[in-house]
XYZ file of C-alpha atoms in Angstrom:
551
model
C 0.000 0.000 0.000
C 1.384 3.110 -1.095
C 0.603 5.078 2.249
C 2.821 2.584 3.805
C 5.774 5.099 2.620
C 4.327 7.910 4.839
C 7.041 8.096 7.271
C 5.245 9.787 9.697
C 2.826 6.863 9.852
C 5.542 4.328 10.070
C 7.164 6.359 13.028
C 3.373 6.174 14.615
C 2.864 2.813 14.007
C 6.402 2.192 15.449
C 6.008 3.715 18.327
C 2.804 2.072 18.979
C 4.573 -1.070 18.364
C 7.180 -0.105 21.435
C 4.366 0.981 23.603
C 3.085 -2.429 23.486
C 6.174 -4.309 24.204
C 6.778 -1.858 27.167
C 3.197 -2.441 28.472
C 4.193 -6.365 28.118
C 6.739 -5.807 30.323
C 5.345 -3.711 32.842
C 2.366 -6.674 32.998
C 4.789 -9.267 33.560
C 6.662 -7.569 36.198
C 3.913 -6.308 38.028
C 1.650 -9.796 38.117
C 4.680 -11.835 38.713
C 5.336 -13.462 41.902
C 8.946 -14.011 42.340
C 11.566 -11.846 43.829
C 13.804 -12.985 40.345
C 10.954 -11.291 37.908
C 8.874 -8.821 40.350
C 12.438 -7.214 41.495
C 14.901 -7.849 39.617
C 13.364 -7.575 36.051
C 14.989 -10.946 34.360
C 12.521 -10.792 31.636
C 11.927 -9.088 28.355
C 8.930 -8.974 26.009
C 8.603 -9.095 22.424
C 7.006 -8.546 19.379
C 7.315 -10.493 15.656
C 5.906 -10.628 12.250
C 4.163 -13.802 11.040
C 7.423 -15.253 9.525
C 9.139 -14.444 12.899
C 11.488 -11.872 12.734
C 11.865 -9.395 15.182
C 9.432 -6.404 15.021
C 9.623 -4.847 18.553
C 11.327 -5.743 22.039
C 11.306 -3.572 24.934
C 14.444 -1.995 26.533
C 13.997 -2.808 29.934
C 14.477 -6.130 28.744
C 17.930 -8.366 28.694
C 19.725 -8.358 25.517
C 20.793 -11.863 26.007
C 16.985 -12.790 26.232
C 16.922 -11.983 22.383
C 18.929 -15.459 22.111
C 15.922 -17.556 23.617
C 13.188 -15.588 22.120
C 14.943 -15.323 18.066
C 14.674 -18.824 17.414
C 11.138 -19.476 19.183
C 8.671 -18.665 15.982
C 11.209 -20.322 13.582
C 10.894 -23.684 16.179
C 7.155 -23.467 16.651
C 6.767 -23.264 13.172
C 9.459 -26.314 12.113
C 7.313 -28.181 14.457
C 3.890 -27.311 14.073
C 1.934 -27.637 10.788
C -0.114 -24.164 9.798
C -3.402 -25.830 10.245
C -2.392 -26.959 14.057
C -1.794 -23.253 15.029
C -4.755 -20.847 15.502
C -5.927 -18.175 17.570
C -5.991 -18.593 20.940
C -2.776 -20.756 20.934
C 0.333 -20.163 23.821
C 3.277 -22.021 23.038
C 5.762 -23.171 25.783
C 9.594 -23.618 25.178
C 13.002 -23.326 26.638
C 15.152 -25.840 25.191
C 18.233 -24.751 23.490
C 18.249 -27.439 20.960
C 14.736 -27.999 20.028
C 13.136 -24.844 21.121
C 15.142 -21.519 20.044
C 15.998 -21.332 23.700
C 19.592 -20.773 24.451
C 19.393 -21.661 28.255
C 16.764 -23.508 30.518
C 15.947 -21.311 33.218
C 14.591 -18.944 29.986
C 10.827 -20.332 29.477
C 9.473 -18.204 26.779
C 5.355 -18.615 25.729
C 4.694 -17.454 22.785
C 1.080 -16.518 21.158
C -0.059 -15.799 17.316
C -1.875 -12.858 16.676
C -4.638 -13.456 14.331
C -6.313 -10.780 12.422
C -9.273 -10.907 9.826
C -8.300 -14.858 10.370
C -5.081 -14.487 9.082
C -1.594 -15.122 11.288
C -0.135 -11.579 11.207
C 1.900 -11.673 14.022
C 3.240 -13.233 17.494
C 3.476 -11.592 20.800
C 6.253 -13.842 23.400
C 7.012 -13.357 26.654
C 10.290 -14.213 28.609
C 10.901 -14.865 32.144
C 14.337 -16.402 33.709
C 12.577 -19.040 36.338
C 14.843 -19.281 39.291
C 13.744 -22.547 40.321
C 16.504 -25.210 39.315
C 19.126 -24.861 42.147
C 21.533 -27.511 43.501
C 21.739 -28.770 39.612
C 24.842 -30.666 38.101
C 26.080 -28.595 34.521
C 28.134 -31.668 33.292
C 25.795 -31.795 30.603
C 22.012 -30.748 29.455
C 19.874 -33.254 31.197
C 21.316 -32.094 34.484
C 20.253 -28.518 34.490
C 16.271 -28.251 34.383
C 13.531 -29.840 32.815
C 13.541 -29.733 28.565
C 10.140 -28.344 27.327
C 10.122 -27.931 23.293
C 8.194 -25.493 21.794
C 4.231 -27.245 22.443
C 1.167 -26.315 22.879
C 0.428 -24.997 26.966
C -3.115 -23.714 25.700
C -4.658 -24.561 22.864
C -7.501 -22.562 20.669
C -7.577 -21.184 24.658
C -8.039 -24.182 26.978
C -5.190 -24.572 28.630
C -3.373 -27.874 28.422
C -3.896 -29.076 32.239
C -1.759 -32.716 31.932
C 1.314 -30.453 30.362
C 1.215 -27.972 32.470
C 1.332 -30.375 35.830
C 3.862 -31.998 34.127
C 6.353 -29.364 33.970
C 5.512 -27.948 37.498
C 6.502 -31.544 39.253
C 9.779 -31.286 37.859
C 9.945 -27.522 39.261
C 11.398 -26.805 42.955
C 9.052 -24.092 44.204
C 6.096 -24.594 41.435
C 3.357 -22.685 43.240
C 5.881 -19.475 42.335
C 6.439 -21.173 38.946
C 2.484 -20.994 38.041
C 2.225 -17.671 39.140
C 5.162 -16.680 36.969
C 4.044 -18.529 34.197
C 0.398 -17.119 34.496
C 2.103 -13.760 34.524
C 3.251 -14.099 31.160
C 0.347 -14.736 29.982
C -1.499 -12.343 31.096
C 1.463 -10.022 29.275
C 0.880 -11.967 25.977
C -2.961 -10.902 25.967
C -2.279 -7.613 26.878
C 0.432 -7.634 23.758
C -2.140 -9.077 21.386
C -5.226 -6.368 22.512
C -3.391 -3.865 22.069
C -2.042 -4.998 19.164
C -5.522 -6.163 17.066
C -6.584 -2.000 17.936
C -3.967 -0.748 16.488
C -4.914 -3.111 13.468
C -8.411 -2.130 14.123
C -7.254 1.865 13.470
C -5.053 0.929 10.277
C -6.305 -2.288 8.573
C -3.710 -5.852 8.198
C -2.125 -5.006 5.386
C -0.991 -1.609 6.048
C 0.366 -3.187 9.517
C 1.938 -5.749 7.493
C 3.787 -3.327 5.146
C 4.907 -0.937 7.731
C 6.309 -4.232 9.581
C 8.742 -4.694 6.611
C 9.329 -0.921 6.022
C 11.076 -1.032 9.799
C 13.011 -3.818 9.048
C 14.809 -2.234 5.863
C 14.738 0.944 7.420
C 16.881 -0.296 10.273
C 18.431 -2.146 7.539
C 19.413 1.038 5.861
C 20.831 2.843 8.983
C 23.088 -0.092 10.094
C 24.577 -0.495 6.732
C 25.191 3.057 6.541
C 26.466 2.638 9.831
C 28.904 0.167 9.100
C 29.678 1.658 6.255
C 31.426 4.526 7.967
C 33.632 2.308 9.879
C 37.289 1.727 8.419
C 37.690 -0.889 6.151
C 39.508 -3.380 7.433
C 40.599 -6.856 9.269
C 40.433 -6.739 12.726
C 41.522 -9.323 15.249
C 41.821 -9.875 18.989
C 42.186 -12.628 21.950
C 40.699 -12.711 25.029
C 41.422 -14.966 28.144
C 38.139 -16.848 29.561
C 37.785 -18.718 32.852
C 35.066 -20.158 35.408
C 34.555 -21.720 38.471
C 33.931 -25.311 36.352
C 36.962 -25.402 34.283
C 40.426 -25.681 35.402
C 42.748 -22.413 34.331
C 41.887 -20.619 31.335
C 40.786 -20.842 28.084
C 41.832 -18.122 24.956
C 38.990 -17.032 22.793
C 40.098 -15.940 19.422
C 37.827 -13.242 16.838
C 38.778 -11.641 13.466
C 36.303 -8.983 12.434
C 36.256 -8.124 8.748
C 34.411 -4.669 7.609
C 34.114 -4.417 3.918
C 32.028 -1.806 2.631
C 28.532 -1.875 4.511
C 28.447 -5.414 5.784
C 30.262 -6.759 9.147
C 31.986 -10.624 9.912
C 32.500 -11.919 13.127
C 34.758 -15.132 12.780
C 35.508 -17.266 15.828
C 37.673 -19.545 14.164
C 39.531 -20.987 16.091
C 37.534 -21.221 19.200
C 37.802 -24.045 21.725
C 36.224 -27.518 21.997
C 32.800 -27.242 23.962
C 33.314 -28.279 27.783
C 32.280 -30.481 30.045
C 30.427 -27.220 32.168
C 27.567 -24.768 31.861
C 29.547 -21.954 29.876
C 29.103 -23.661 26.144
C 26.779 -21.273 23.897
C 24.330 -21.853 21.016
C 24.091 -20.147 18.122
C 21.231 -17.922 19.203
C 23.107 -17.162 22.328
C 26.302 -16.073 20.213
C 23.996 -13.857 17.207
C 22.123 -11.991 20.463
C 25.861 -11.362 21.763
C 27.321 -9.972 18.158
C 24.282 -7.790 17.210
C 23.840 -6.527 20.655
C 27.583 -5.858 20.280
C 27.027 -3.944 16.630
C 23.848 -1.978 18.175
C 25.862 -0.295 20.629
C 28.878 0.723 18.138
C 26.486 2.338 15.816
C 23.581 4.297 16.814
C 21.433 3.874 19.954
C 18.247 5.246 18.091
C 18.213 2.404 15.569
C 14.827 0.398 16.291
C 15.863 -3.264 18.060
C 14.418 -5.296 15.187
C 15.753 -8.007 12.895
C 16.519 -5.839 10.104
C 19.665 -5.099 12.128
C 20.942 -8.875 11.535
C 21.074 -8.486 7.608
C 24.236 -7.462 7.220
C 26.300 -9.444 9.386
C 27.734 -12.751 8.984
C 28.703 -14.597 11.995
C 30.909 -17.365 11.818
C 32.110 -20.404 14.708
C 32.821 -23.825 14.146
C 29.986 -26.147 15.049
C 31.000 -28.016 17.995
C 33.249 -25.135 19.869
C 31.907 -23.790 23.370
C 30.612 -20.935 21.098
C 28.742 -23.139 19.272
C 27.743 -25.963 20.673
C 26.004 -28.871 19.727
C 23.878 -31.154 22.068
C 24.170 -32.470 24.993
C 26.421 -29.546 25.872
C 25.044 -27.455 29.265
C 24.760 -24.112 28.623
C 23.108 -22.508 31.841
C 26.446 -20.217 32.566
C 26.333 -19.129 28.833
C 25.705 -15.394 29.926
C 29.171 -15.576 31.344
C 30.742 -16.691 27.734
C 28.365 -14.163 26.094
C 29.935 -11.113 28.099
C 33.171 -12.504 26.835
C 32.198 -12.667 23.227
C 31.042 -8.483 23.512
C 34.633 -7.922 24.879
C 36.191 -9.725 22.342
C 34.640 -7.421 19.383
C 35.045 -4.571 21.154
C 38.839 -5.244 21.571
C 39.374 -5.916 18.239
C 37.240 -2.699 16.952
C 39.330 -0.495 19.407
C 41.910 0.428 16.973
C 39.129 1.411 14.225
C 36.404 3.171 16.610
C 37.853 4.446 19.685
C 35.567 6.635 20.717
C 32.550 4.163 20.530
C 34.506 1.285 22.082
C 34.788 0.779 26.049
C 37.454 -0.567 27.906
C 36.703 -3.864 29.399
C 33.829 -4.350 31.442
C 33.357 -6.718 34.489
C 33.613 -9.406 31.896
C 31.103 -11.774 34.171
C 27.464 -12.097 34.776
C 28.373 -13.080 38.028
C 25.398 -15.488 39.031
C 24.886 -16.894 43.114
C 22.450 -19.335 43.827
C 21.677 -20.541 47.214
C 18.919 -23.107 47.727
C 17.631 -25.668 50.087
C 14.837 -25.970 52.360
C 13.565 -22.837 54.823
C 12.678 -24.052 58.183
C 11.130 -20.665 59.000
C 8.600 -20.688 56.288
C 8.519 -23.930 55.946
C 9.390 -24.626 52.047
C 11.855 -25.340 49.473
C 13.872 -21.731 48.236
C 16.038 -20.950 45.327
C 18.037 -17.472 45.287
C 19.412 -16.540 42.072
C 21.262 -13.563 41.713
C 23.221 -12.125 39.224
C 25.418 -9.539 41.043
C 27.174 -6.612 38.834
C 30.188 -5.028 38.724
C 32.489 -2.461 36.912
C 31.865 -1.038 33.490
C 34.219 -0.022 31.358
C 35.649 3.142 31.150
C 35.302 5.324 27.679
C 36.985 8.052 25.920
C 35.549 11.311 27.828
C 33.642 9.381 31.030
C 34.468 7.253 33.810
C 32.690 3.700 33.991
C 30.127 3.464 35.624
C 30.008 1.572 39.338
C 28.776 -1.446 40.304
C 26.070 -2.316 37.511
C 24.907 -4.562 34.600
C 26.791 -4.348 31.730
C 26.471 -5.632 28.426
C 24.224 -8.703 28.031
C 22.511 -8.475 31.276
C 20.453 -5.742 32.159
C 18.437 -6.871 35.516
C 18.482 -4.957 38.526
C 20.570 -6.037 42.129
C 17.573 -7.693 44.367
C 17.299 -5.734 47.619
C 18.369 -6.789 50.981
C 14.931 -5.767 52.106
C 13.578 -8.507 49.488
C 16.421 -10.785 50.047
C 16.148 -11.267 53.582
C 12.482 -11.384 54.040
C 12.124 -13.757 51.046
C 14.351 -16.403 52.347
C 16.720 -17.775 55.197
C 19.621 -15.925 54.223
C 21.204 -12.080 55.777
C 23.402 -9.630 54.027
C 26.625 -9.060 55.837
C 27.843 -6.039 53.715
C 26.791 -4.963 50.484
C 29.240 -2.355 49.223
C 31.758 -1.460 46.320
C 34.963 -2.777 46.352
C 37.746 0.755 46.512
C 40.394 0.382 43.756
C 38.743 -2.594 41.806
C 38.284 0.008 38.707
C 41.568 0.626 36.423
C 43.523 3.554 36.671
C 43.792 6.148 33.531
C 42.391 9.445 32.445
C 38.579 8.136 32.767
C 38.348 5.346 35.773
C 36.758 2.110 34.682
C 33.974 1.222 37.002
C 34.133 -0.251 40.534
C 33.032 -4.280 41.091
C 30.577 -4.899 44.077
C 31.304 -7.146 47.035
C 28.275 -8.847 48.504
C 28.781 -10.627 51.473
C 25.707 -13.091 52.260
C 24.971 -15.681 55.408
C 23.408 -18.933 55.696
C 20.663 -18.749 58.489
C 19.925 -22.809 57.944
C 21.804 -25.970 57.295
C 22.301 -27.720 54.085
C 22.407 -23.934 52.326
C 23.709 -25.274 48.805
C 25.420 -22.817 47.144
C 26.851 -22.469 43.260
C 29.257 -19.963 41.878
C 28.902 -18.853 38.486
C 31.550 -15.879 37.514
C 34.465 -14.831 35.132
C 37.750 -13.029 35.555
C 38.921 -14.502 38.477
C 42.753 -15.248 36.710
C 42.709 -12.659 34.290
C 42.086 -8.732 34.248
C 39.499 -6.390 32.726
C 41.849 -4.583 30.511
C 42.262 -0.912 29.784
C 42.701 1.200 26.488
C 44.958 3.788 25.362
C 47.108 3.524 28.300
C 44.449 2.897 31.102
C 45.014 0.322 33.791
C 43.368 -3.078 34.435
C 40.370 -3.600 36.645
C 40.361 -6.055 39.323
C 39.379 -9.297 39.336
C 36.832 -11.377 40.476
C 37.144 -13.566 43.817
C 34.696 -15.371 46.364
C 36.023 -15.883 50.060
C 34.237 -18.078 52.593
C 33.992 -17.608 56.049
C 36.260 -19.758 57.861
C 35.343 -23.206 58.831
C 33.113 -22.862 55.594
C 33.344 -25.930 53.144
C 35.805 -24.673 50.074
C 33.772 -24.245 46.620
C 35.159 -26.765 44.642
C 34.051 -26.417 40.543
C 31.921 -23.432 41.833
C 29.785 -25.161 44.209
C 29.811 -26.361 47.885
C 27.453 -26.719 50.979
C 26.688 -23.846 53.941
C 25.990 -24.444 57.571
C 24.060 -22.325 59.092
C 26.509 -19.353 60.017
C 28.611 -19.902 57.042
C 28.271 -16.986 55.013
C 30.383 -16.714 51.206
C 31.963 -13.029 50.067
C 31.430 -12.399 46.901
C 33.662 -10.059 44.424
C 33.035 -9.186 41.253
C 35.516 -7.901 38.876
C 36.251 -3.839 38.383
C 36.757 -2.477 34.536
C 39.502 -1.333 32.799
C 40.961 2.650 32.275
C 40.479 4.681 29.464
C 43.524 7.074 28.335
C 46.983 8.085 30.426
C 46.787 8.225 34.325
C 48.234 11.547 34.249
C 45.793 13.080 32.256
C 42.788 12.671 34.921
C 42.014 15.843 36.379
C 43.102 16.108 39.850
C 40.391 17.045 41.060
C 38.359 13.454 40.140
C 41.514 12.056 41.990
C 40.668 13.973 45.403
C 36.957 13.349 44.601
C 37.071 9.222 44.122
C 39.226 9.660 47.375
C 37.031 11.561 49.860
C 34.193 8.793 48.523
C 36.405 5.676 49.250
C 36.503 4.657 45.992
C 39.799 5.252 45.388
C 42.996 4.237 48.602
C 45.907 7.082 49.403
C 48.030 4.881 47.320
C 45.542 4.221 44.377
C 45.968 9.117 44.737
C 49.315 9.371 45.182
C 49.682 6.844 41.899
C 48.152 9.114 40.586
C 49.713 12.309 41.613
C 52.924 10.584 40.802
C 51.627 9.732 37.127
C 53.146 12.702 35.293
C 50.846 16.053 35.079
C 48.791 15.496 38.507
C 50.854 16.880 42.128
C 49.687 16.576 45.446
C 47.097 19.501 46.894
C 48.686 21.950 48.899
C-alpha cells in the first residue's frame, strides 16, 4: 500500500509497536510473583511478524533474552503444521536445541496474533525461572527440565496434563504458576493492544509498515557500518570459570568491507564439560547486541539489524555448541564474546569502544529448604560489577553491563524472602583501572546462611585474568569469592553452607580509558574523599606525570 511510505505513519505505528512491548513488560513484572521477575526484572517482552522476525522488544528487557526468544517462531513453526496453530494458541519452550531457547531457566510462551483470520503476528514473553538450584552442569539433562516449543493452551483451553507436568519437575512450582500465568497475562495484553492498532489501520498496512522497519533499520546499520574503516580486525581474550580448570583463549577476526560486518571465531575451543558452552542464538544476540551499541542507539531493536552481518564459529566449539552440551552459565561466555569485538574494533572506533567491562554475569544461587517458612527456596542472583571506562567518562560503578540488564535484588527482598542475611553490600575501593577516565568499581556482597544444608553455586568470570584498559588505562580487578572460615571450600563453583557460614562475593572492576596523568586532579581527590579510590591508588596518581599533590 502506497501510504505505507508515509514516514510519519511508520514512526506512529512504530512507536505504537514499542508501547506495546513496554506495556508487556510492565504486565509481567507487576503480576509476577517471584523476587527474580517482580524485582529484579529478568525478563523481556517481544514482538514479531508472522514469519518471525523481530518487530519490537522492549528496553527494559535483557539483551541476552533476544537469544531464547529469536529462534522461538522459527521452532514453533518447524514443528507445528499451519493448520495446528490458531488463535488462541500459547506455546511453551526453553530448550536450546529444540526450542530456540539458548538456556533452561529462559521459558518463553509465545502466542499468534490473528487478524481478519489471518496469522499476522506473534506476541512472546520471557521470564528467567529461578527454580533449578543444587543442579549438576556436566551436561544438558542435568540442568532443568527440557520443554520444546508445544502447545500450553490450545484454541484457549489450557493444556492441564502439560502444564502439571512441567511444574513436578519444578522446585518451588506454586511461584512457577504464578510466573508462568504472569506471562500470559502479558501476551494478551500484547495481542489487545495490538488487534486495535490493526483495528485503526487495517492488516495489510500493519503488514507493510512491519517490513518498512526492518529495511529501514536495515538502511541505517549499513550506513552505519559503512562509515567504519575498512579493514581486518583481530583480537584474543582470556576466559575462565569456576567449572573449568585455568583458562581458556577465545580468538575473533572482524572483517568490515564496505557496509556489511563478519564476526569469525575460528579458532575457538572444543565445547566443555560445564555450563559456559553457547548456542548459536546465544552467540547472534551477543554480536548484534555488540554492533547496536557501536552504531547508533536510536536504531529500532528489530531483525533488520541482523542483515548485514555474517557470523561465523565452528559447530562443535563452546561458542557453538552442539547437544548435549550445558549451557546454563552461557551469559558468562556471552559477556566474553562483547569484549572480544570490542577489543578488536578499538583500533578502528575508539571513541565508541569501552574498555573492558566486568567481563562476568556473576550469578549466586543458594537453595535448600527454609525451616522458617517452611518450604523449598532458590536465590538466584546475578550480582554486577564495573563497566568499562570510555573516551571522555568514567565507567560506571557497580552495575549490569552488556548482556545483562536486571536490577541487584534488595536486601529488604532478600532477607524477608528467604533464610539468608546480608553481611555487607558495598563497592569494592580500587577494583576500577587507573587512567584518564576510571573504569567502574566491582561490588562485594557478602551473604549468610541462616539454615543448614544452604547449597550454594558460583557462576563468575575473571577470576585469573584482568578487565583490561585502552589507550594507556590500567586493568580492573578481578573477580574472587572468600568463605567464612570453617566454611566448606567451593570446589568447581559449588559447595554446601551451615548455618553461620556466610560466602563473600567479588566481582571484577573495569579497565581505564587514556593516560593516568591526564585525569584531572580534582576526580583524583573526589574518588578519594568517597572511598573509591585508597591514598596509594591518589598518590599513583599524583605521581603519574601532570597530577601533584594539593597543597
Amino acid at each position: 500500500m502506497s501510504d505505507t511510505r508515509d514516514t510519519i505513519l511508520i514512526e506512529v505505528v512504530s512507536s505504537a509497536l514499542a508501547s506495546i512491548v513496554e506495556e508487556m513488560s510492565e504486565t509481567l513484572v507487576k503480576a509476577a510473583f517471584s523476587p527474580n521477575i517482580k524485582e529484579r526484572r529478568d525478563c523481556t517482552a517481544s514482538l514479531f511478524d508472522a514469519e518471525g522476525q523481530a518487530i519490537a522488544q522492549d528496553e527494559g528487557g535483557s539483551p541476552l533474552h533476544l537469544g531464547s526468544l529469536m529462534g522461538i517462531v522459527k521452532a514453533i513453526r518447524e514443528r507445528h503444521a499451519e493448520d495446528a496453530i490458531s488463535e488462541g494458541d500459547v506455546f511453551i519452550g526453553n530448550d536450546p536445541y529444540t526450542g530456540g531457547g539458548s538456556h533452561l531457566p529462559d521459558i518463553v510462551l509465545a502466542s499468534p496474533i490473528y487478524v481478519d483470520g489471518q496469522l499476522t503476528a506473534w506476541a512472546a514473553t520471557l521470564a528467567h525461572h529461578a527454580d533449578f538450584g543444587d543442579r549438576g552442569h556436566a551436561h544438558i539433562y542435568q540442568e532443568a527440565i527440557r520443554i520444546p516449543p508445544v502447545h500450553l493452551v490450545r484454541r484457549g483451553v489450557l493444556q492441564e496434563e502439560l502444564l502439571q507436568l512441567i511444574l513436578l519437575n519444578c522446585q518451588i512450582p506454586t511461584e512457577r504458576l504464578a510466573d508462568l500465568n504472569a506471562q500470559q497475562a502479558a501476551i494478551r495484553t500484547a495481542v489487545d493492544r495490538y488487534l486495535e492498532i490493526c483495528a485503526r489501520y487495517g492488516r495489510a498496512t500493519m503488514r507493510d509498515v512491519g517490513r518498512e522497519l526492518l529495511d529501514y533499520t536495515e538502511r541505517r546499520t549499513r550506513a552505519a557500518i559503512a562509515a567504519f574503516p575498512d579493514g581486518r580486525y583481530e583480537f584474543t581474550d582470556r576466559f575462565d570459570c569456576p567449572e573449568l580448570e585455568g583458562e581458556l583463549e577465545l580468538p575473533i577476526t572482524v572483517t568490515v568491507a564496505g557496509d556489511e560486518i563478519t564476526f569469525d571465531f575460528t579458532g575457538a575451543p572444543p565445547q566443555v564439560r560445564a555450563s559456559v558452552n553457547v548456542v548459536w542464538t546465544g552467540l547472534f544476540a551477543a554480536c548484534y547486541y555488540t554492533l547496536k551499541t557501536l552504531i547508533d542507539p536510536d536504531i529500532p531493536p528489530n531483525a533488520g539489524l541482523y542483515r548485514p552481518v555474517t557470523i561465523v564459529a565452528p559447530q562443535g566449539s563452546i561458542l557453538n555448541c552442539e547437544e548435549p552440551a550445558a549451557v546454563n552459565g552461557r551469559s558468562e561466555t556471552c559477556q566474553r564474546v562483547v569484549d572480544l569485538i570490542q577489543g578488536a574494533l578499538a583500533s578502528a572506533l575508539p571513541k565508541r569502544v569501552t574498555a573492558a567491562a566486568n567481563g562476568a554475569n556473576t550469578g549466586v544461587h543458594f537453595s535448600g529448604w527454609d525451616p522458617f517458612r517452611k518450604r523449598n527456596f532458590v536465590y538466584l542472583e546475578t550480582i554486577g560489577g564495573g563497566s568499562g571506562a570510555r573516551y571522555n567518562k568514567d565507567g560506571l560503578d557497580g552495575v549490569q553491563v552488556h548482556m545483562t540488564n536486571t536490577s541487584n535484588l534488595p536486601v529488604e527482598s532478600l532477607e524477608s524472602e528467604y533464610p539468608l542475611t546480608v553481611e555487607s553490600y558495598e563497592l569494592i575501593g580500587d577494583s576500577g583501572g587507573l587512567g584518564q577516565h576510571r573504569g567502574g568499581l566491582g561490588i562485594r556482597r557478602t551473604v549468610r546462611a541462616e539454615t543448614n544444608d544452604v547449597h550454594f553455586w558460583l557462576d563468575t568470570s575473571r577470576q585469573f585474568s584482568k578487565p583490561w584498559g585502552l589507550f594507556g588505562g590500567g586493568p580492573g580487578d578481578s573477580a574472587r569469592c572468600a568463605l567464612s572460615e570453617g566454611a566448606q571450600p567451593v570446589v568447581r563453583g559449588y559447595t554446601v553452607l551451615r548455618s553461620g557460614d556466610s560466602a563473600s562475593i567479588e566481582t571484577a572492576g573495569a579497565g581505564g580509558y587514556g593516560d593516568p596523568a591526564l585525569r584531572d586532579p580534582a576526580l583524583v581527590e573526589q574518588d578519594l574523599a568517597a572511598g573509591k579510590i585508597s591514598a596509594a591508588t591518589a598518590a599513583a596518581y599524583r605521581n603519574a606525570g601532570r597530577i601533584s599533590a594539593p597543597e
